[in-house]
């Protein structure tokens, strides 16, 4: 899948291992795994089978249209599918944020 990022700061956090370990050492290993799973998966729908520990799922309410992957007990990586008509078939995602939305 083609992985894009909402801004340069988030891209650096997700792709630069040194930056990842410096700023978010608590989730660095799982963040790396989730990004690699996103890159390796052909579509967003295949992501659930390719990365079952990420517990990828679509969100509802005020985060409707986004998908979430688990990084820690509370932290999630939020992605927006490129294809809004059929998100499961989307081959492009944009990483929007890493946060605790609970």
Coordinates of N, CA and C in Angstrom, one line a residue:
X1 N 0.8 -1.2 0.0 CA 0.0 0.0 0.0 C 0.9 1.2 0.0
X2 N 0.4 2.3 -0.6 CA 1.1 3.6 -0.6 C 0.7 4.3 0.7
X3 N 1.8 4.6 1.5 CA 1.5 5.2 2.8 C 2.0 6.7 2.7
X4 N 1.1 7.6 3.0 CA 1.4 9.0 3.0 C 1.2 9.5 4.5
X5 N 1.7 10.8 4.7 CA 1.6 11.3 6.0 C 1.0 12.7 6.0
X6 N 0.3 13.0 7.1 CA -0.4 14.3 7.2 C 0.5 15.5 7.2
X7 N 1.7 15.3 7.8 CA 2.7 16.4 7.8 C 4.1 15.8 7.9
X8 N 5.1 16.7 7.7 CA 6.5 16.2 7.7 C 6.9 15.7 9.1
X9 N 6.4 16.4 10.1 CA 6.8 16.0 11.5 C 6.3 14.6 11.8
X10 N 5.1 14.3 11.4 CA 4.6 12.9 11.6 C 5.3 11.9 10.7
X11 N 5.6 12.3 9.5 CA 6.4 11.4 8.6 C 7.7 11.0 9.2
X12 N 8.4 12.0 9.8 CA 9.7 11.8 10.4 C 9.6 10.9 11.6
X13 N 8.6 11.1 12.4 CA 8.4 10.3 13.6 C 8.1 8.8 13.2
X14 N 7.4 8.6 12.1 CA 7.0 7.2 11.7 C 8.1 6.5 10.8
X15 N 9.0 7.3 10.2 CA 9.9 6.6 9.3 C 11.4 6.7 9.8
X16 N 11.7 7.6 10.7 CA 13.1 7.7 11.2 C 13.2 7.0 12.6
X17 N 13.9 5.9 12.6 CA 13.9 5.1 13.8 C 14.5 5.9 15.0
X18 N 15.5 6.7 14.7 CA 16.1 7.4 15.8 C 15.2 8.4 16.4
X19 N 14.4 9.1 15.5 CA 13.4 10.1 16.0 C 12.3 9.3 16.8
X20 N 11.9 8.2 16.3 CA 10.9 7.4 16.9 C 11.3 7.0 18.3
X21 N 12.5 6.5 18.5 CA 13.0 6.1 19.8 C 13.2 7.2 20.7
X22 N 13.6 8.4 20.2 CA 13.8 9.6 21.0 C 12.5 10.2 21.5
X23 N 11.5 10.3 20.7 CA 10.3 10.9 21.1 C 9.2 10.0 21.6
X24 N 9.1 8.8 21.1 CA 8.1 7.8 21.6 C 8.7 6.5 21.8
X25 N 9.6 6.4 22.7 CA 10.3 5.1 23.0 C 9.3 4.1 23.5
X26 N 8.2 4.5 24.1 CA 7.2 3.6 24.7 C 6.5 2.8 23.6
X27 N 6.3 3.3 22.4 CA 5.6 2.6 21.4 C 6.4 2.4 20.1
X28 N 7.7 2.7 20.1 CA 8.6 2.7 18.9 C 8.5 1.3 18.2
X29 N 8.6 0.2 18.9 CA 8.7 -1.1 18.3 C 7.4 -1.4 17.6
X30 N 6.3 -1.1 18.2 CA 5.0 -1.4 17.6 C 4.7 -0.4 16.5
X31 N 5.1 0.8 16.6 CA 4.9 1.8 15.6 C 5.6 1.3 14.3
X32 N 6.8 0.8 14.4 CA 7.6 0.3 13.3 C 6.8 -0.8 12.7
X33 N 6.3 -1.8 13.5 CA 5.6 -2.9 13.0 C 4.3 -2.5 12.2
X34 N 3.6 -1.5 12.7 CA 2.4 -1.1 12.1 C 2.6 -0.4 10.7
X35 N 3.7 0.4 10.7 CA 4.0 1.1 9.4 C 4.5 0.1 8.4
X36 N 5.3 -0.9 8.8 CA 5.7 -1.9 7.9 C 4.5 -2.8 7.4
X37 N 3.6 -3.0 8.2 CA 2.4 -3.8 7.9 C 1.6 -3.0 6.8
X38 N 1.4 -1.7 7.1 CA 0.7 -0.8 6.1 C 1.4 -0.8 4.7
X39 N 2.7 -0.7 4.7 CA 3.5 -0.7 3.5 C 3.4 -2.1 2.8
X40 N 3.3 -3.2 3.5 CA 3.4 -4.5 2.9 C 2.0 -5.0 2.4
X41 N 0.9 -4.5 3.0 CA -0.4 -4.9 2.7 C -0.9 -4.3 1.4
X42 N -1.5 -5.1 0.5 CA -1.9 -4.6 -0.8 C -3.1 -3.6 -0.7
X43 N -4.0 -3.9 0.2 CA -5.2 -3.0 0.4 C -5.5 -2.9 1.9
X44 N -6.3 -1.9 2.2 CA -6.6 -1.7 3.6 C -7.4 -2.9 4.2
X45 N -8.2 -3.5 3.4 CA -9.0 -4.7 3.8 C -8.1 -5.9 4.1
X46 N -7.0 -6.0 3.4 CA -6.0 -7.1 3.7 C -5.2 -6.9 4.9
X47 N -5.2 -5.7 5.4 CA -4.4 -5.3 6.6 C -4.8 -6.1 7.8
X48 N -6.1 -6.3 8.0 CA -6.6 -7.0 9.2 C -6.0 -8.4 9.2
X49 N -5.9 -9.1 8.1 CA -5.3 -10.4 8.1 C -3.8 -10.4 8.1
X50 N -3.2 -9.4 7.5 CA -1.7 -9.3 7.5 C -1.1 -8.9 8.9
X51 N -1.9 -8.1 9.6 CA -1.4 -7.6 10.9 C -2.5 -7.7 12.0
X52 N -2.8 -9.0 12.4 CA -3.9 -9.2 13.3 C -3.7 -8.6 14.7
X53 N -2.4 -8.5 15.1 CA -2.1 -7.9 16.4 C -2.4 -6.4 16.5
X54 N -2.5 -5.8 15.3 CA -2.8 -4.3 15.2 C -4.2 -4.0 15.5
X55 N -5.0 -5.0 15.4 CA -6.5 -4.9 15.6 C -7.1 -3.7 14.8
X56 N -6.7 -3.7 13.5 CA -7.2 -2.6 12.6 C -8.7 -2.7 12.5
X57 N -9.3 -1.5 12.6 CA -10.8 -1.4 12.4 C -11.2 0.0 12.0
X58 N -12.4 0.1 11.4 CA -12.9 1.4 11.0 C -13.4 2.1 12.3
X59 N -13.4 3.4 12.3 CA -13.9 4.2 13.5 C -15.2 4.8 13.1
X60 N -15.9 5.2 14.2 CA -17.3 5.8 14.0 C -17.3 7.1 14.7
X61 N -18.5 7.7 14.8 CA -18.8 8.9 15.5 C -17.9 10.1 14.9
X62 N -17.2 10.8 15.7 CA -16.5 12.0 15.2 C -15.2 11.6 14.5
X63 N -14.8 10.4 14.5 CA -13.6 9.9 13.7 C -14.1 9.0 12.6
X64 N -15.3 9.1 12.2 CA -15.8 8.3 11.1 C -15.0 8.6 9.8
X65 N -14.8 7.5 9.1 CA -14.0 7.6 7.8 C -12.5 7.3 8.1
X66 N -12.1 7.2 9.3 CA -10.7 6.8 9.6 C -10.7 5.4 10.1
X67 N -9.5 4.8 10.1 CA -9.2 3.5 10.6 C -8.2 3.6 11.7
X68 N -8.2 2.7 12.6 CA -7.3 2.7 13.8 C -6.5 1.4 13.9
X69 N -5.2 1.5 14.3 CA -4.4 0.4 14.6 C -3.8 0.5 16.0
X70 N -3.7 -0.6 16.7 CA -3.3 -0.5 18.1 C -1.8 -0.4 18.3
X71 N -1.3 0.5 19.1 CA 0.1 0.7 19.4 C 0.4 0.3 20.8
X72 N -0.5 0.6 21.7 CA -0.3 0.3 23.1 C -1.7 0.1 23.7
X73 N -1.8 0.0 25.0 CA -3.1 -0.1 25.6 C -4.0 1.0 25.2
X74 N -3.5 2.2 25.2 CA -4.3 3.4 24.9 C -4.0 4.1 23.5
X75 N -2.7 4.0 23.1 CA -2.3 4.8 21.9 C -2.7 4.0 20.6
X76 N -3.2 4.8 19.6 CA -3.6 4.3 18.3 C -2.9 5.1 17.2
X77 N -2.7 4.4 16.1 CA -2.3 5.1 14.9 C -3.6 5.3 14.0
X78 N -3.8 6.5 13.6 CA -5.0 6.8 12.9 C -4.7 7.0 11.4
X79 N -5.4 6.3 10.5 CA -5.1 6.5 9.1 C -6.5 6.8 8.4
X80 N -6.4 7.5 7.3 CA -7.5 7.8 6.4 C -7.3 7.1 5.1
X81 N -8.3 6.3 4.7 CA -8.1 5.6 3.4 C -8.2 6.6 2.2
X82 N -7.5 6.3 1.2 CA -7.5 7.2 0.0 C -8.8 7.1 -0.8
X83 N -9.4 5.9 -0.8 CA -10.7 5.6 -1.5 C -11.8 5.7 -0.5
X84 N -12.5 6.8 -0.4 CA -13.6 6.9 0.6 C -14.9 6.2 0.2
X85 N -15.0 5.9 -1.1 CA -16.2 5.1 -1.6 C -16.2 3.7 -1.1
X86 N -15.0 3.1 -1.2 CA -14.8 1.7 -0.7 C -13.5 1.6 0.0
X87 N -13.5 2.0 1.3 CA -12.2 2.0 2.1 C -11.5 0.7 2.2
X88 N -12.2 -0.4 2.2 CA -11.6 -1.7 2.3 C -10.7 -2.0 1.0
X89 N -11.0 -1.4 -0.1 CA -10.3 -1.6 -1.3 C -9.2 -0.6 -1.5
X90 N -9.1 0.3 -0.6 CA -8.1 1.4 -0.8 C -6.7 0.9 -0.8
X91 N -5.9 1.5 -1.8 CA -4.5 1.1 -1.9 C -3.6 2.2 -1.4
X92 N -4.2 3.3 -1.0 CA -3.5 4.5 -0.4 C -4.1 4.8 0.9
X93 N -3.2 5.1 1.9 CA -3.7 5.6 3.2 C -2.8 6.8 3.6
X94 N -3.4 7.7 4.4 CA -2.7 8.8 4.9 C -2.7 8.7 6.4
X95 N -1.5 8.6 7.0 CA -1.4 8.6 8.5 C -1.7 10.0 9.0
X96 N -2.8 10.0 9.8 CA -3.3 11.3 10.3 C -2.7 11.7 11.7
X97 N -2.6 10.7 12.6 CA -2.2 11.1 13.9 C -1.8 9.8 14.7
X98 N -1.1 10.0 15.8 CA -0.9 8.9 16.8 C -1.4 9.5 18.1
X99 N -2.4 8.9 18.7 CA -3.0 9.5 19.9 C -3.9 8.5 20.7
X100 N -4.2 9.0 21.8 CA -5.2 8.2 22.7 C -6.5 8.9 22.6
X101 N -7.4 8.3 21.8 CA -8.7 8.9 21.6 C -9.8 8.4 22.6
X102 N -9.4 7.6 23.5 CA -10.4 7.0 24.4 C -10.8 7.9 25.5

